Amino acid sequence: MTGKRQKIQGELAFAEEGRGEAPRTSGEGTEPAKVGRVTESSATAERLMEEVCGRENLKRALKRVRANKGGPGADGMTVEELPAYLGKHWPAIRDELLAGTYRPQPVMRVEIPKPDGGVRKLGIPTVLDRLTQQAVLQVLQPRWDRTFSEHSFGYRPKRSAHQAVAQAQRYIAEGHGWVVDIDLEKFFDRVNHDKLMARVARRVGDKRLLKLMRAYLSAGVMEDGLVGPTDEGTPQGGPLSPLLSNIVLDDLDRELERRGHRFVRYADDCNIYVQSRRAGERVMEGITRFIERKLKLKVNREKSAVARPRERKFLGFSFTAGRDPKRRIAPKALERFKARVRELTRRSRGVSVVQMVGDLRRYLSAWKAYFGHCQTPSVLQQLDSWIHPRLRCVVWKQWKRGRTRFRELRLRGINKDLAATSAGSAHGPFRLSRSPALSYALPGAHFRSMGLPRLGPLRVR
């Protein structure tokens, strides 16, 4: 069966089972939301599962899951196989969801390396559970998001890491030149299920949905073929996990607001800006006590600190000193960038320059979309100047022999004497890559004509 027919069959199943469902509510005409709780009629609150299983909601959820792709979960089903599976089994799945008897499968444990060492443990749900979680998310997020703090930027519609960094910059410019940088230790692994569900129950009146969300948390983890229990934590990897993390840390936001602090939070990254070191140490002590006693989370004291903003990183950025601080790329982010570019431009990769530039284009375009937000263009120019010689090294090696090198240099406008001297040089590729001959023969414009994006605003040879 083709992918198109699978998609149609899955959507037809949604259409059949969507008849007679309760109409969706827009939220218009209701009272303003109260802090920490969504205000809506009890009838609507108790029929959220009908909205979750609604035809249009499920179609949007399927489209998002297919777009996100991702690997299979514990049952081995792929995203491509999901529409056909739904075409056959959706009526029964819908009945289970509406009856409150649906049981999610265990998540599959996957470990990925962290940039600063160690590993991050992800829990990958099955594609069917990703679909149901996405459907739940689409119903709950519009209701809950409007109740969250204006200082919270992570995993929220129309909010971004760039906005969080810009807000931090404004606090520094206003004279709050010290930052209380709080690192939560293994936050996603330590969330207490009972406390989390108590918070959710204050917002959700549909007991079927509460039961389903509890089932997501306690579904277990498959690791090395064995399924183990999950007594705490919200596994990273599922669509609902980010929203649940904001529910947990909304209490922290409210406490910081109650104390009158200037702060920015993006997921579990929280920075508080104060005017002196002494004030920062006092805030660090008080907020650490609140987090560990009230929220039952743990602050990583080794990674947390009170310091000048230029000495810390926030979402990959740092700030220059002075009354008019500028956003700059944090040193560790630059180190990770160079490590990745070195990997992509290894002369021993055995790929053509065209393919190498294509790989670089994909990485650099995504990197620039994020870090191009910095306000230190000279750093981007320096990175261009650093990348181009690495590509010249690759070209020089692939030209191999002296006669080939001489001919290629001559074809690129290098005079006969300089071409002969360069082609016969005993110097290594990296030293020659910065020589006048190769800089002129293979300028930055040559690689940009092959699709290499420019990081800096000015032309760099």
Short mmCIF file of C-alpha atoms in Angstrom, two decimals, residues 89-318:
data_model
loop_
_atom_site.label_atom_id
_atom_site.label_comp_id
_atom_site.label_asym_id
_atom_site.label_seq_id
_atom_site.Cartn_x
_atom_site.Cartn_y
_atom_site.Cartn_z
CA HIS A 89 -7.60 -0.41 14.52
CA TRP A 90 -8.64 3.19 15.20
CA PRO A 91 -12.30 2.44 16.12
CA ALA A 92 -11.17 0.08 18.89
CA ILE A 93 -8.44 2.50 20.06
CA ARG A 94 -10.97 5.34 20.20
CA ASP A 95 -13.36 3.21 22.25
CA GLU A 96 -10.57 2.46 24.73
CA LEU A 97 -9.66 6.15 25.03
CA LEU A 98 -13.27 7.19 25.62
CA ALA A 99 -13.83 4.38 28.11
CA GLY A 100 -10.64 5.19 30.02
CA THR A 101 -9.13 1.75 29.39
CA TYR A 102 -6.35 2.66 26.93
CA ARG A 103 -2.94 1.45 28.14
CA PRO A 104 0.24 3.06 26.76
CA GLN A 105 3.18 0.77 26.08
CA PRO A 106 6.58 1.14 27.79
CA VAL A 107 8.91 3.77 26.34
CA MET A 108 12.18 2.65 24.78
CA ARG A 109 15.33 3.92 26.48
CA VAL A 110 17.77 5.72 24.19
CA GLU A 111 20.93 7.44 25.37
CA ILE A 112 22.47 10.37 23.50
CA PRO A 113 25.72 12.12 24.46
CA LYS A 114 25.53 15.54 26.10
CA PRO A 115 27.70 18.34 24.68
CA ASP A 116 29.46 18.77 28.02
CA GLY A 117 29.95 15.06 28.71
CA GLY A 118 27.76 12.30 30.06
CA VAL A 119 24.57 11.07 28.41
CA ARG A 120 20.98 12.23 28.24
CA LYS A 121 18.43 9.46 28.65
CA LEU A 122 15.45 9.71 26.34
CA GLY A 123 12.27 7.67 26.55
CA ILE A 124 10.84 7.08 23.08
CA PRO A 125 7.12 6.17 23.09
CA THR A 126 5.62 3.98 20.39
CA VAL A 127 4.33 5.90 17.39
CA LEU A 128 0.75 5.18 18.48
CA ASP A 129 1.43 6.61 21.93
CA ARG A 130 3.14 9.59 20.31
CA LEU A 131 -0.06 10.15 18.34
CA THR A 132 -2.31 10.02 21.42
CA GLN A 133 0.08 12.22 23.41
CA GLN A 134 0.14 14.76 20.59
CA ALA A 135 -3.67 14.74 20.49
CA VAL A 136 -3.80 15.38 24.24
CA LEU A 137 -1.19 18.14 23.92
CA GLN A 138 -3.22 19.95 21.25
CA VAL A 139 -6.24 20.06 23.55
CA LEU A 140 -4.46 21.02 26.78
CA GLN A 141 -1.75 23.42 25.64
CA PRO A 142 -4.07 26.23 24.43
CA ARG A 143 -5.90 26.07 27.76
CA TRP A 144 -2.83 25.91 29.99
CA ASP A 145 -0.40 28.13 28.16
CA ARG A 146 -2.28 31.34 28.87
CA THR A 147 -1.94 30.67 32.61
CA PHE A 148 1.87 30.38 32.56
CA SER A 149 4.28 33.11 33.62
CA GLU A 150 5.45 35.75 31.15
CA HIS A 151 8.98 34.92 32.32
CA SER A 152 8.71 31.34 30.98
CA PHE A 153 9.85 30.87 27.36
CA GLY A 154 10.51 27.16 26.84
CA TYR A 155 8.22 24.84 24.86
CA ARG A 156 5.52 27.46 24.43
CA PRO A 157 3.77 28.66 21.25
CA LYS A 158 5.11 31.95 19.87
CA ARG A 159 7.97 31.97 22.39
CA SER A 160 11.58 31.12 21.74
CA ALA A 161 15.06 30.81 23.16
CA HIS A 162 16.00 34.03 21.33
CA GLN A 163 13.29 35.89 23.22
CA ALA A 164 14.57 34.48 26.51
CA VAL A 165 18.13 35.59 25.76
CA ALA A 166 16.91 39.08 24.73
CA GLN A 167 14.99 39.41 28.01
CA ALA A 168 18.09 38.46 30.00
CA GLN A 169 20.04 41.06 28.05
CA ARG A 170 17.52 43.74 28.99
CA TYR A 171 17.84 42.92 32.69
CA ILE A 172 21.63 43.26 32.46
CA ALA A 173 21.35 46.57 30.60
CA GLU A 174 19.07 47.87 33.36
CA GLY A 175 21.89 47.42 35.87
CA HIS A 176 21.33 43.90 37.16
CA GLY A 177 24.89 42.84 36.53
CA TRP A 178 24.96 39.59 38.52
CA VAL A 179 23.23 36.35 37.59
CA VAL A 180 22.03 33.53 39.82
CA ASP A 181 22.40 30.61 37.43
CA ILE A 182 20.43 27.63 38.77
CA ASP A 183 20.99 24.16 37.33
CA LEU A 184 18.43 21.48 38.19
CA GLU A 185 20.04 18.07 38.47
CA LYS A 186 18.38 15.46 36.23
CA PHE A 187 15.15 17.43 36.28
CA PHE A 188 13.17 15.26 33.87
CA ASP A 189 14.20 12.12 35.78
CA ARG A 190 13.22 13.44 39.22
CA VAL A 191 9.69 14.78 38.78
CA ASN A 192 7.42 13.30 41.47
CA HIS A 193 4.41 11.68 39.81
CA ASP A 194 1.98 12.30 42.67
CA LYS A 195 2.83 15.99 42.93
CA LEU A 196 2.67 16.39 39.16
CA MET A 197 -0.72 14.69 38.87
CA ALA A 198 -2.06 16.78 41.76
CA ARG A 199 -1.16 19.90 39.76
CA VAL A 200 -2.76 18.45 36.62
CA ALA A 201 -5.93 17.49 38.52
CA ARG A 202 -6.40 21.14 39.49
CA ARG A 203 -6.70 21.92 35.78
CA VAL A 204 -8.40 18.81 34.34
CA GLY A 205 -11.85 17.60 35.34
CA ASP A 206 -12.05 14.64 32.95
CA LYS A 207 -11.11 11.58 35.01
CA ARG A 208 -10.45 9.53 31.86
CA LEU A 209 -7.84 12.02 30.76
CA LEU A 210 -6.26 12.10 34.22
CA LYS A 211 -6.07 8.30 34.16
CA LEU A 212 -4.48 8.36 30.72
CA MET A 213 -1.85 10.91 31.73
CA ARG A 214 -0.98 8.89 34.83
CA ALA A 215 -0.65 5.83 32.59
CA TYR A 216 1.82 7.68 30.35
CA LEU A 217 4.00 8.42 33.39
CA SER A 218 3.92 4.88 34.79
CA ALA A 219 4.07 2.90 31.53
CA GLY A 220 7.59 1.69 32.28
CA VAL A 221 10.87 1.74 30.36
CA MET A 222 12.27 -0.91 28.03
CA GLU A 223 16.04 -1.15 28.25
CA ASP A 224 18.14 -3.99 26.83
CA GLY A 225 14.96 -5.92 26.12
CA LEU A 226 13.68 -5.75 29.70
CA VAL A 227 10.85 -3.56 31.00
CA GLY A 228 11.39 -1.74 34.28
CA PRO A 229 9.01 0.43 36.32
CA THR A 230 9.00 4.24 36.29
CA ASP A 231 8.26 5.61 39.76
CA GLU A 232 9.26 9.20 39.01
CA GLY A 233 10.24 11.44 36.09
CA THR A 234 8.70 12.49 32.79
CA PRO A 235 10.60 10.68 30.00
CA GLN A 236 12.09 13.08 27.47
CA GLY A 237 11.05 12.07 23.99
CA GLY A 238 7.27 12.23 24.16
CA PRO A 239 5.16 15.19 22.96
CA LEU A 240 3.61 15.75 26.42
CA SER A 241 6.84 15.89 28.42
CA PRO A 242 7.63 19.58 27.73
CA LEU A 243 4.14 20.72 28.75
CA LEU A 244 4.30 18.68 31.95
CA SER A 245 7.69 20.17 32.77
CA ASN A 246 6.17 23.64 32.54
CA ILE A 247 3.38 22.55 34.89
CA VAL A 248 5.94 21.46 37.48
CA LEU A 249 8.10 24.58 37.21
CA ASP A 250 5.16 26.99 37.09
CA ASP A 251 5.28 26.86 40.92
CA LEU A 252 8.88 28.08 40.76
CA ASP A 253 7.87 30.92 38.44
CA ARG A 254 5.11 32.01 40.81
CA GLU A 255 7.44 31.96 43.79
CA LEU A 256 10.04 34.06 41.97
CA GLU A 257 7.33 36.52 40.94
CA ARG A 258 6.02 36.68 44.52
CA ARG A 259 9.52 37.60 45.69
CA GLY A 260 9.79 40.30 43.02
CA HIS A 261 12.78 38.81 41.18
CA ARG A 262 13.82 39.57 37.62
CA PHE A 263 14.27 36.17 36.02
CA VAL A 264 14.10 34.21 32.80
CA ARG A 265 13.26 30.52 32.57
CA TYR A 266 13.56 28.26 29.55
CA ALA A 267 12.51 24.72 30.51
CA ASP A 268 14.82 23.77 33.40
CA ASP A 269 17.32 26.60 32.69
CA CYS A 270 16.58 29.42 35.12
CA ASN A 271 18.56 32.66 35.48
CA ILE A 272 17.79 35.32 38.09
CA TYR A 273 19.35 38.80 37.70
CA VAL A 274 20.35 40.89 40.73
CA GLN A 275 22.50 43.97 41.43
CA SER A 276 25.22 42.53 43.66
CA ARG A 277 27.01 39.32 44.51
CA ARG A 278 25.73 39.49 48.08
CA ALA A 279 22.14 39.71 46.87
CA GLY A 280 22.80 36.84 44.47
CA GLU A 281 24.13 34.57 47.18
CA ARG A 282 21.11 35.34 49.33
CA VAL A 283 18.75 34.56 46.44
CA MET A 284 20.62 31.36 45.59
CA GLU A 285 20.27 30.10 49.14
CA GLY A 286 16.56 30.95 49.41
CA ILE A 287 15.51 29.60 46.00
CA THR A 288 17.56 26.43 46.41
CA ARG A 289 15.75 25.78 49.68
CA PHE A 290 12.37 26.32 47.98
CA ILE A 291 13.20 24.02 45.04
CA GLU A 292 14.44 21.18 47.20
CA ARG A 293 11.88 21.39 50.02
CA LYS A 294 8.73 22.44 48.18
CA LEU A 295 9.22 21.08 44.66
CA LYS A 296 11.22 18.01 45.79
CA LEU A 297 13.78 18.60 43.04
CA LYS A 298 17.56 18.81 43.40
CA VAL A 299 19.82 21.76 42.57
CA ASN A 300 23.20 20.81 41.13
CA ARG A 301 25.47 22.93 43.29
CA GLU A 302 28.55 22.22 41.18
CA LYS A 303 26.97 23.64 38.03
CA SER A 304 24.97 26.43 39.71
CA ALA A 305 26.71 29.72 40.50
CA VAL A 306 26.43 33.42 41.27
CA ALA A 307 28.61 35.25 38.74
CA ARG A 308 28.85 37.99 36.16
CA PRO A 309 26.72 37.20 33.09
CA ARG A 310 29.82 37.25 30.85
CA GLU A 311 31.18 34.32 32.90
CA ARG A 312 28.13 32.11 32.38
CA LYS A 313 26.24 30.77 29.39
CA PHE A 314 22.49 30.86 28.85
CA LEU A 315 20.98 28.83 26.02
CA GLY A 316 24.30 28.83 24.18
CA PHE A 317 24.87 32.58 24.53
CA SER A 318 26.85 34.82 26.84
#
